[in-house]
CSV table of C-alpha atoms in Angstrom, one decimal:
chain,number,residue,atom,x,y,z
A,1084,UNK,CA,-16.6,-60.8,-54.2
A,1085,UNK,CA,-17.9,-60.6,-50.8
A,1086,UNK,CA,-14.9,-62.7,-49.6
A,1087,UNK,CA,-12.1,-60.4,-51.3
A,1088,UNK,CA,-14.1,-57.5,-49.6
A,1089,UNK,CA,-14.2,-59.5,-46.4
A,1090,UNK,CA,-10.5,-60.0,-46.5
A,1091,UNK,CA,-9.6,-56.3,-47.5
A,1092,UNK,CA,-11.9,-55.2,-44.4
A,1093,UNK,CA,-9.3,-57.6,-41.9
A,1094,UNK,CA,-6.3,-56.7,-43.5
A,1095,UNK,CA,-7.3,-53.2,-42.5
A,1096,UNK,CA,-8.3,-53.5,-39.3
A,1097,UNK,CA,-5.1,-55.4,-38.6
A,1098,UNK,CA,-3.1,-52.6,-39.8
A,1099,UNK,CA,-5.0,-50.2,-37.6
A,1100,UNK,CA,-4.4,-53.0,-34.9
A,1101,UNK,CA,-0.5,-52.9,-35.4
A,1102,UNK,CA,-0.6,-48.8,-35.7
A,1103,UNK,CA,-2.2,-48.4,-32.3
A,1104,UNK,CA,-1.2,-46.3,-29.5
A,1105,UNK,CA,-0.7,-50.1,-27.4
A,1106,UNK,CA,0.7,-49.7,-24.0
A,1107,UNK,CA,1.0,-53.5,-22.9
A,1108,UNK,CA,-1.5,-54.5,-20.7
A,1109,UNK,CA,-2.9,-51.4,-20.1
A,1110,UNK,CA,-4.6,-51.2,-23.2
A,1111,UNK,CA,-4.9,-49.4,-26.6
A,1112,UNK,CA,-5.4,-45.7,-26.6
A,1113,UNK,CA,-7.1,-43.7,-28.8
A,1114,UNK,CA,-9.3,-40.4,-29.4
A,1115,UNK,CA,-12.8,-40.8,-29.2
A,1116,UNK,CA,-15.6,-38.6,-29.8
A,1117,UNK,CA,-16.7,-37.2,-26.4
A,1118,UNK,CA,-19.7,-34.2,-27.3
A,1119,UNK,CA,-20.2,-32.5,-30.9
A,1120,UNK,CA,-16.8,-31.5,-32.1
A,1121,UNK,CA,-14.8,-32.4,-28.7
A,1122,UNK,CA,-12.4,-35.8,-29.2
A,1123,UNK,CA,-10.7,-36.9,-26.1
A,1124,UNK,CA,-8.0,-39.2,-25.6
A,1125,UNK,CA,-7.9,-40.7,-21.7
A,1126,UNK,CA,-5.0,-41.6,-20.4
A,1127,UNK,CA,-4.1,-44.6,-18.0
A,1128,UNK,CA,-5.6,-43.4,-14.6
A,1129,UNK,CA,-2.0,-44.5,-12.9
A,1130,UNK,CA,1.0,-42.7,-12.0
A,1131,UNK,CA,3.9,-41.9,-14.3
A,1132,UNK,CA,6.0,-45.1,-15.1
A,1133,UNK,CA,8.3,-47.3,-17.4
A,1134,UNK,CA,5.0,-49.3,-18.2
A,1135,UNK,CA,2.7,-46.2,-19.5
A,1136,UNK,CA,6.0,-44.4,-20.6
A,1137,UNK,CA,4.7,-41.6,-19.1
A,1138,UNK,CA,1.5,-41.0,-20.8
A,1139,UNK,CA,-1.1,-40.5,-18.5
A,1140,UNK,CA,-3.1,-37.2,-18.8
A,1141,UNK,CA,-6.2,-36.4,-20.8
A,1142,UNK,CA,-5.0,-34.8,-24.0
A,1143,UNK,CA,-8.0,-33.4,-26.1
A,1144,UNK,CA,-8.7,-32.1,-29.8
A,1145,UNK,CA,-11.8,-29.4,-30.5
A,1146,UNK,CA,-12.4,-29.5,-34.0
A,1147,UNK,CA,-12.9,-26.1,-36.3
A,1148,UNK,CA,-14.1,-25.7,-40.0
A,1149,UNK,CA,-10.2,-25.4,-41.1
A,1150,UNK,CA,-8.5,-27.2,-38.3
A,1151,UNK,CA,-7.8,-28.3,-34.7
A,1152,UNK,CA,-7.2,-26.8,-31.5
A,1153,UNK,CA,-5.4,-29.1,-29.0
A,1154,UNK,CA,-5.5,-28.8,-25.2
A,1155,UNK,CA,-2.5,-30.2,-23.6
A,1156,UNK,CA,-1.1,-32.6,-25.9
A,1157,UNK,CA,1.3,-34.8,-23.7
A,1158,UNK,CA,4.2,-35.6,-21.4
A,1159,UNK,CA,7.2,-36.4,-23.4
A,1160,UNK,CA,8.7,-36.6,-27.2
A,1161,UNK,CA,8.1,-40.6,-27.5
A,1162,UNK,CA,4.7,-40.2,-26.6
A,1163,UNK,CA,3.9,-37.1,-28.5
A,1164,UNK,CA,4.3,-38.6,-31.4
A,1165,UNK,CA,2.1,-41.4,-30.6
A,1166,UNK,CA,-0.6,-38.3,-30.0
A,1167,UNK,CA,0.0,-36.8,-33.0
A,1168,UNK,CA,-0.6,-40.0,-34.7
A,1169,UNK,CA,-3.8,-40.5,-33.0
A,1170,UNK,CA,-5.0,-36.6,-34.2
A,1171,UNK,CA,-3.9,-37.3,-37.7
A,1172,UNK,CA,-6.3,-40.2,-37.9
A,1173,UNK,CA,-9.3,-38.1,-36.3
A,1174,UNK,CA,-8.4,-35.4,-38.8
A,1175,UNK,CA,-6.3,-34.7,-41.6
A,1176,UNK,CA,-6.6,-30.5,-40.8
A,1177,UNK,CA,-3.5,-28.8,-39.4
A,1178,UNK,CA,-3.0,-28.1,-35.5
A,1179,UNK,CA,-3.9,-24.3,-35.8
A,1180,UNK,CA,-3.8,-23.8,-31.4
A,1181,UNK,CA,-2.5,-25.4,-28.3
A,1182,UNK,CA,-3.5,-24.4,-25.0
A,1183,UNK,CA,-1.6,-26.1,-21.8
A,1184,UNK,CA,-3.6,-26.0,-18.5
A,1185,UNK,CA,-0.9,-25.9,-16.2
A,1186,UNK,CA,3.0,-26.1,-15.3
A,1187,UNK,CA,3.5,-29.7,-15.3
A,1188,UNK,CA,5.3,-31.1,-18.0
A,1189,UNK,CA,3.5,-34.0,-18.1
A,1190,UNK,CA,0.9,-32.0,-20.0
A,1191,UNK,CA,2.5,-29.8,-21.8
A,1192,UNK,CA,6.2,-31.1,-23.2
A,1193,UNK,CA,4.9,-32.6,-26.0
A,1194,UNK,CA,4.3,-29.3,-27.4
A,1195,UNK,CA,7.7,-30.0,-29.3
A,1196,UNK,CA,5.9,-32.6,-31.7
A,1197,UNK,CA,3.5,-30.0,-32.8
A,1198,UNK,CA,5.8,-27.3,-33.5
A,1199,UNK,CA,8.0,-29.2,-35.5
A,1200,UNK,CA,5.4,-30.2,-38.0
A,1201,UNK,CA,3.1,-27.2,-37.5
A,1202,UNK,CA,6.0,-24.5,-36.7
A,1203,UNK,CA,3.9,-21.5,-36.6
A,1204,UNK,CA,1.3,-22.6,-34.3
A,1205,UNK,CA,0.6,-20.4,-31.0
A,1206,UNK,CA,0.2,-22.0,-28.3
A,1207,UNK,CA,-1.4,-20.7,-24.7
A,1208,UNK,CA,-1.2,-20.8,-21.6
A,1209,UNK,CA,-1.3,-18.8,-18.0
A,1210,UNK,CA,1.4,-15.9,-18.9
A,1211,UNK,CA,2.6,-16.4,-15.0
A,1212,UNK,CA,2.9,-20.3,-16.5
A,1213,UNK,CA,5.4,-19.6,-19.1
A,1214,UNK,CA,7.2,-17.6,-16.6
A,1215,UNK,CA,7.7,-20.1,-14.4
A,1216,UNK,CA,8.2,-23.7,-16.6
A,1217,UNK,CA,11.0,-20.7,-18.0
A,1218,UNK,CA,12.7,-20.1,-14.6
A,1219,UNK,CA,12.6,-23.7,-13.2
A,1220,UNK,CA,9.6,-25.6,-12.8
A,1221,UNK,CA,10.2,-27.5,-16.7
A,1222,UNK,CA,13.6,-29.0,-15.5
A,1223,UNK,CA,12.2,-30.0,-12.0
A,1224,UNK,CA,9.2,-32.0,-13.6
A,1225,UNK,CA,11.9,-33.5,-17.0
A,1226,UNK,CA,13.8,-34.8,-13.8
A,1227,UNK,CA,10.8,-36.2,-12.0
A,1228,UNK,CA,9.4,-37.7,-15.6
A,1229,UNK,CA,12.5,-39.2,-16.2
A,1230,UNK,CA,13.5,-40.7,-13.1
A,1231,UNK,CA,10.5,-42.4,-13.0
A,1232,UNK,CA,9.9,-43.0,-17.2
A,1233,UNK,CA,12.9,-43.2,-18.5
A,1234,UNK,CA,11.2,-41.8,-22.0
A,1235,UNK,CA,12.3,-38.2,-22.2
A,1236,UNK,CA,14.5,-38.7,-24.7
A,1237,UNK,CA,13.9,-36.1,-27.8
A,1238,UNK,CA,12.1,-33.9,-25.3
A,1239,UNK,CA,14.5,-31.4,-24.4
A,1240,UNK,CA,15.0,-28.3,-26.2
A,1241,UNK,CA,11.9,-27.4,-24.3
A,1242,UNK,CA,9.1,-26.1,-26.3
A,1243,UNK,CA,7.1,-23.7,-24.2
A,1244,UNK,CA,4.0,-22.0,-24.2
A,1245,UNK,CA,4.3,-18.8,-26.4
A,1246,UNK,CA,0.9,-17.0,-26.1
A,1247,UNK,CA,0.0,-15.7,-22.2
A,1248,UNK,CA,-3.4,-15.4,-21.7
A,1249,UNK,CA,-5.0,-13.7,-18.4
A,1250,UNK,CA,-8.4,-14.7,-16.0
A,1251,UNK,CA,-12.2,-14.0,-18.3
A,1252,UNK,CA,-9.2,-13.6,-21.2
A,1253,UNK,CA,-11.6,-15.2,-24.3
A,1254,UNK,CA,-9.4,-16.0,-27.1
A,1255,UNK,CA,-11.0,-17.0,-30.7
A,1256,UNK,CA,-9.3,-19.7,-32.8
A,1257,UNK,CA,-10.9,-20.2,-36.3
A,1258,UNK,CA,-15.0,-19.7,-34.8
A,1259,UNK,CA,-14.1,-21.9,-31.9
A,1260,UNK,CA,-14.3,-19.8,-28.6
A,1261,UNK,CA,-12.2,-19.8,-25.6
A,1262,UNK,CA,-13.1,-18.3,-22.0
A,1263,UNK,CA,-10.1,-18.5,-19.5
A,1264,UNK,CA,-10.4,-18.8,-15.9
A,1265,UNK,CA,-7.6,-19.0,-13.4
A,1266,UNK,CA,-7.9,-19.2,-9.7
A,1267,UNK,CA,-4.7,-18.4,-7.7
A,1268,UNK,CA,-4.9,-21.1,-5.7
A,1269,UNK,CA,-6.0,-24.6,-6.6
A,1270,UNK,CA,-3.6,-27.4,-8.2
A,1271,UNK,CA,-1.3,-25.3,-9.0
A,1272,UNK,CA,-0.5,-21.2,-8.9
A,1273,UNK,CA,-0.7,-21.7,-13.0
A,1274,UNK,CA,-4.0,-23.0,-13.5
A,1275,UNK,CA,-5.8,-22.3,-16.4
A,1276,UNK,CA,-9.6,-23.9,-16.4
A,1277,UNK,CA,-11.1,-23.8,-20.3
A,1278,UNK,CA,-14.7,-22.9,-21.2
A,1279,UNK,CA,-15.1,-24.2,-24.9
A,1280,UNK,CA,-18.3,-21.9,-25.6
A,1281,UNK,CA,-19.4,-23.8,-28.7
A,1282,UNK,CA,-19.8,-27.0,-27.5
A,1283,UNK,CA,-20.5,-25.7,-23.5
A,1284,UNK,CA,-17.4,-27.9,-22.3
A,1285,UNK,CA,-15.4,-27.3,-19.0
A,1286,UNK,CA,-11.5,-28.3,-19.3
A,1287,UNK,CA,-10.4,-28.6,-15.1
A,1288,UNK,CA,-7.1,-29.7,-16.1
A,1289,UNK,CA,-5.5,-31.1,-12.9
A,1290,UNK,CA,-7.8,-29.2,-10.5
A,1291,UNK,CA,-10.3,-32.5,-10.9
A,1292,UNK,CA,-8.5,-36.3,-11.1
A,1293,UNK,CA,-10.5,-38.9,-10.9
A,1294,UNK,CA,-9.6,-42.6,-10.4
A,1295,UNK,CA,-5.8,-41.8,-9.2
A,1296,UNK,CA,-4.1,-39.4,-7.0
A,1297,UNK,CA,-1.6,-36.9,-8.1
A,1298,UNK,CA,0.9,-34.8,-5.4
A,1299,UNK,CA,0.3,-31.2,-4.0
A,1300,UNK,CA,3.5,-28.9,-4.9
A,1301,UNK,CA,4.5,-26.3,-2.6
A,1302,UNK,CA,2.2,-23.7,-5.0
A,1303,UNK,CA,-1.0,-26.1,-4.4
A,1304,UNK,CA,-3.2,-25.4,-2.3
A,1305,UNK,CA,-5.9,-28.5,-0.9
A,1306,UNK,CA,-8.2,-25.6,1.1
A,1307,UNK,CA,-8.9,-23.6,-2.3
A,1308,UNK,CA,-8.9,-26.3,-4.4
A,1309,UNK,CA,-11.9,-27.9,-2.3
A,1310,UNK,CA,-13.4,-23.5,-3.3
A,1311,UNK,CA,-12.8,-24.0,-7.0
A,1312,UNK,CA,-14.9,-27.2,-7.4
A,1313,UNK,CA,-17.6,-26.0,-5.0
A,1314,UNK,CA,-17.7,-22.9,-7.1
A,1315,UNK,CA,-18.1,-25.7,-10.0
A,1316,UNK,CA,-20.6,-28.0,-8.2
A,1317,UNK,CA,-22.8,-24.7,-7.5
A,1318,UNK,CA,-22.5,-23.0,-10.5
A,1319,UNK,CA,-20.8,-19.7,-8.8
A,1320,UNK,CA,-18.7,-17.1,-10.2
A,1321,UNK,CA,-19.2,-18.0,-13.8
A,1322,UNK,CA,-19.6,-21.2,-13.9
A,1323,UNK,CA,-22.7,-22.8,-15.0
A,1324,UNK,CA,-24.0,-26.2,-16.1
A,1325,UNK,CA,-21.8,-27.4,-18.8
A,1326,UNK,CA,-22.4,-30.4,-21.2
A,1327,UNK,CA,-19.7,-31.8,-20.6
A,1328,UNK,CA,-16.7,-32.1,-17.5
A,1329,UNK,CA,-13.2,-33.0,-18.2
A,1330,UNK,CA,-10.6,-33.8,-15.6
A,1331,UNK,CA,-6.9,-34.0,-16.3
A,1332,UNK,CA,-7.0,-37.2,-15.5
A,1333,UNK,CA,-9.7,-39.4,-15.3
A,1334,UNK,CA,-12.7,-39.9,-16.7
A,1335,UNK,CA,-14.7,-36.9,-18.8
A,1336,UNK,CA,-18.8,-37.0,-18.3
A,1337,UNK,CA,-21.7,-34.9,-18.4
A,1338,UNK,CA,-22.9,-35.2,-15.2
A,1339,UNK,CA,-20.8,-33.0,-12.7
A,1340,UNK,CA,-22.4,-35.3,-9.5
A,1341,UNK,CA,-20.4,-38.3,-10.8
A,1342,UNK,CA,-17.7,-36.9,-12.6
A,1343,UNK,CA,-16.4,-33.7,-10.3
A,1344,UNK,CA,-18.4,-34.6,-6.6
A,1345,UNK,CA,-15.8,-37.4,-5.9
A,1346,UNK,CA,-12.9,-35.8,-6.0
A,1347,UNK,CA,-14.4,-33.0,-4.0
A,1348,UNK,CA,-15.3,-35.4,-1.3
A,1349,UNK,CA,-12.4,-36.6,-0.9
A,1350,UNK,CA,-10.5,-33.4,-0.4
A,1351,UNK,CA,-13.1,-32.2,1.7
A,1352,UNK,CA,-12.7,-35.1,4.0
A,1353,UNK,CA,-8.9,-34.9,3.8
A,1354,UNK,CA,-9.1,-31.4,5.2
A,1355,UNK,CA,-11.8,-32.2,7.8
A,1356,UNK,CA,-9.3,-34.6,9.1
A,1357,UNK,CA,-6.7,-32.3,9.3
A,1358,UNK,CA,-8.9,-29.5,10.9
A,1359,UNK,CA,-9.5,-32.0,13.5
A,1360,UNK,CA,-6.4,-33.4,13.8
A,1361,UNK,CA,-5.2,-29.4,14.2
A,1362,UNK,CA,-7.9,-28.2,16.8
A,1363,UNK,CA,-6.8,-31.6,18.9
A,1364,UNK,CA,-2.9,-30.3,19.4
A,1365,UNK,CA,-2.1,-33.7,18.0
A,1366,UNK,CA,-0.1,-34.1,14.5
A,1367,UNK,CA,-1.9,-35.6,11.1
A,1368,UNK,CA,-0.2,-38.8,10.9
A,1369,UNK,CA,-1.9,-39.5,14.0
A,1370,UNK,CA,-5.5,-38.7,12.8
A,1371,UNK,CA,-4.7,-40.8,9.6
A,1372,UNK,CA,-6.0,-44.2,10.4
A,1373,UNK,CA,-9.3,-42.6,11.7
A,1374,UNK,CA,-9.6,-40.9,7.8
A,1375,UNK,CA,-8.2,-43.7,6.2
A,1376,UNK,CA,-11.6,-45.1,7.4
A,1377,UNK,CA,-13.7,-42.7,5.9
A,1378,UNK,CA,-11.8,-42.6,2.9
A,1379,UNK,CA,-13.3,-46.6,2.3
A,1380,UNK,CA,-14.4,-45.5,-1.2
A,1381,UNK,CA,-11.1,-44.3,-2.3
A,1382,UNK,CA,-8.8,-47.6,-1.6
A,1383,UNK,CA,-8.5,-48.8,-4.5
A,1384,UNK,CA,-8.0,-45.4,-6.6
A,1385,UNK,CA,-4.7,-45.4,-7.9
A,1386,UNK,CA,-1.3,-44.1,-5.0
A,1387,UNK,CA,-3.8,-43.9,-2.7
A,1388,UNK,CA,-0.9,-45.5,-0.5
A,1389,UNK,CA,1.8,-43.2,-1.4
A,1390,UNK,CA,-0.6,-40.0,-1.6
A,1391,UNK,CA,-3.2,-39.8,1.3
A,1392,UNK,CA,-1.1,-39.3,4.0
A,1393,UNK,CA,0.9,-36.4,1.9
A,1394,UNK,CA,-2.1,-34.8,1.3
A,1395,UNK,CA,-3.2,-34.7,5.2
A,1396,UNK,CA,-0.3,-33.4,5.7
A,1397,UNK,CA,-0.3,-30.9,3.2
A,1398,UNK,CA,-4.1,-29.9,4.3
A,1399,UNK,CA,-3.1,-29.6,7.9
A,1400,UNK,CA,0.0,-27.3,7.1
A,1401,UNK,CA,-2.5,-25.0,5.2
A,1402,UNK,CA,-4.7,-24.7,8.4
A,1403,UNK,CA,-1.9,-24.3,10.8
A,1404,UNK,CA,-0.8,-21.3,8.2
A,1405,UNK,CA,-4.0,-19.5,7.8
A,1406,UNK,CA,-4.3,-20.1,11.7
A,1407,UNK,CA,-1.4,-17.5,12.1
């Protein structure tokens, strides 16, 4: 008896093995109980590629009494479904919400799985978001996923946001509520931040990465995005001390010292750099090595390389405009 119950326990386990969201070497991914009813799935902390297909973001599921409410469920169609297999095995309730932080379609095109099995679900997001993935900013980022994926296939009709939502908005879903805050400047101009009430959880979406670095688009902005977490960090403007801290990318944790200070840092030295590099009359490239040496503890985090020197850049342009 115990060896037929043995051998039932394998074969299931090996069927969970072979039904795994694998991505080669980089591992198996799945959602994991994070604090009371928040499940988080964490995404490779690299850049989009051919070898994570494009999956690398922090898509999340809040659990209420008569379903789930998702928060930015993916970047593509291949790898939305791999998601929604990964929800289905947390819970068997129906996707009753989706809210999508921000304009980048590596968070938010996966939408199209949920609507096709759950076609009436609303899903929210910055109402000056939907405005602008519906102008142009969806087909710049399929053509940036692509290029450097090739796993968009499926995702295109786009399936955008349909539910705008403002700053302080609160929305309720099913007893689970919802405080929106949006900052204009930051990652992007279409930044939402989440404050899950019930379980005291900040979603930062892309406004914190941890681990990897991610590019500034011409609506970022380095100098306010070093404001936002500050305000975070000293518990300004709303914010307080939350149970838990999620990133878009990155690890999630509890304590905002570990989890949020880093990224900060960074930034902060980044734009140092560049306010030196500015009041010097000499250009950022040529500050760069003397930054890359304060920036030790940030080597190895992934496009380092490719990123740093855009960002100082990016930092001193933002000084040289608020100068004028």
């Amino acid at each position: 008896m115990k060896k037929i119950v043995f051998l039932a326990s394998a074969v299931m386990a090996f069927s969970l093995t072979l039904n795994a969201f694998t991505l080669g070497k980089l591992g198996n991914f799945e959602f994991k109980k994070a604090h009371e009813n928040v499940y988080i799935m964490h995404g490779p902390e690299k850049e989009p590629s051919k070898e994570n297909e494009g999956f690398m973001n922090n898509p999340a599921i809040i659990e209420s009494k008569n379903g789930l409410i998702v928060i930015d469920p993916g970047g593509n169609y291949n790898v939305g479904k791999k998601i929604l297999a990964e929800i289905e095995k947390v819970s068997k309730k129906p996707i009753i919400a989706v809210f999508n932080t921000h304009k980048h379609g590596d968070h938010w095109f996966a939408n199209k799985n949920i609507l096709e099995k759950y076609p009436n679900t609303p899903i929210y997001a910055l109402t000056y978001m939907i405005e602008q993935v519906k102008d142009n900013s969806a087909e710049t980022w399929y053509g940036i996923l692509d290029r450097l994926t090739g796993n968009l296939e499926g995702t295109k009709p786009f399936t955008f946001p349909t539910q705008g939502v403002e700053n302080k908005q609160t929305v309720e879903v099913d007893g689970q509520t919802f405080i929106m805050r949006h900052f204009i400047g930051g990652h992007t101009d279409t930044d939402i931040l989440i404050e899950h009430v019930n379980s005291n959880t900040l979603f930062i979406g892309d406004n914190l990465i941890t681990n990897r670095f991610g590019a500034f688009d011409e609506s970022s902005s380095i100098l306010e995005n070093i404001k936002l977490l500050e305000k975070i960090m000293k518990q300004e403007e709303g914010f307080k001390k939350y149970a838990l801290y999620v990133p878009g990318h990155g690890p999630s944790g509890k304590d905002p010292k570990k989890i949020v200070e880093p990224f900060l840092k960074y930034l902060k030295i980044v734009a140092a750099g560049a306010q030196k590099a500015y009041k010097d009359g000499v250009e950022s490239y040529e500050i760069k090595p003397e930054v890359h040496k304060q920036l030790k503890a940030y080597h190895k985090w992934d496009a380092y390389e490719g990123q740093m020197g855009k960002h100082l850049m990016k930092a001193y342009e933002e000084i040289e405009a608020k100068d004028f």
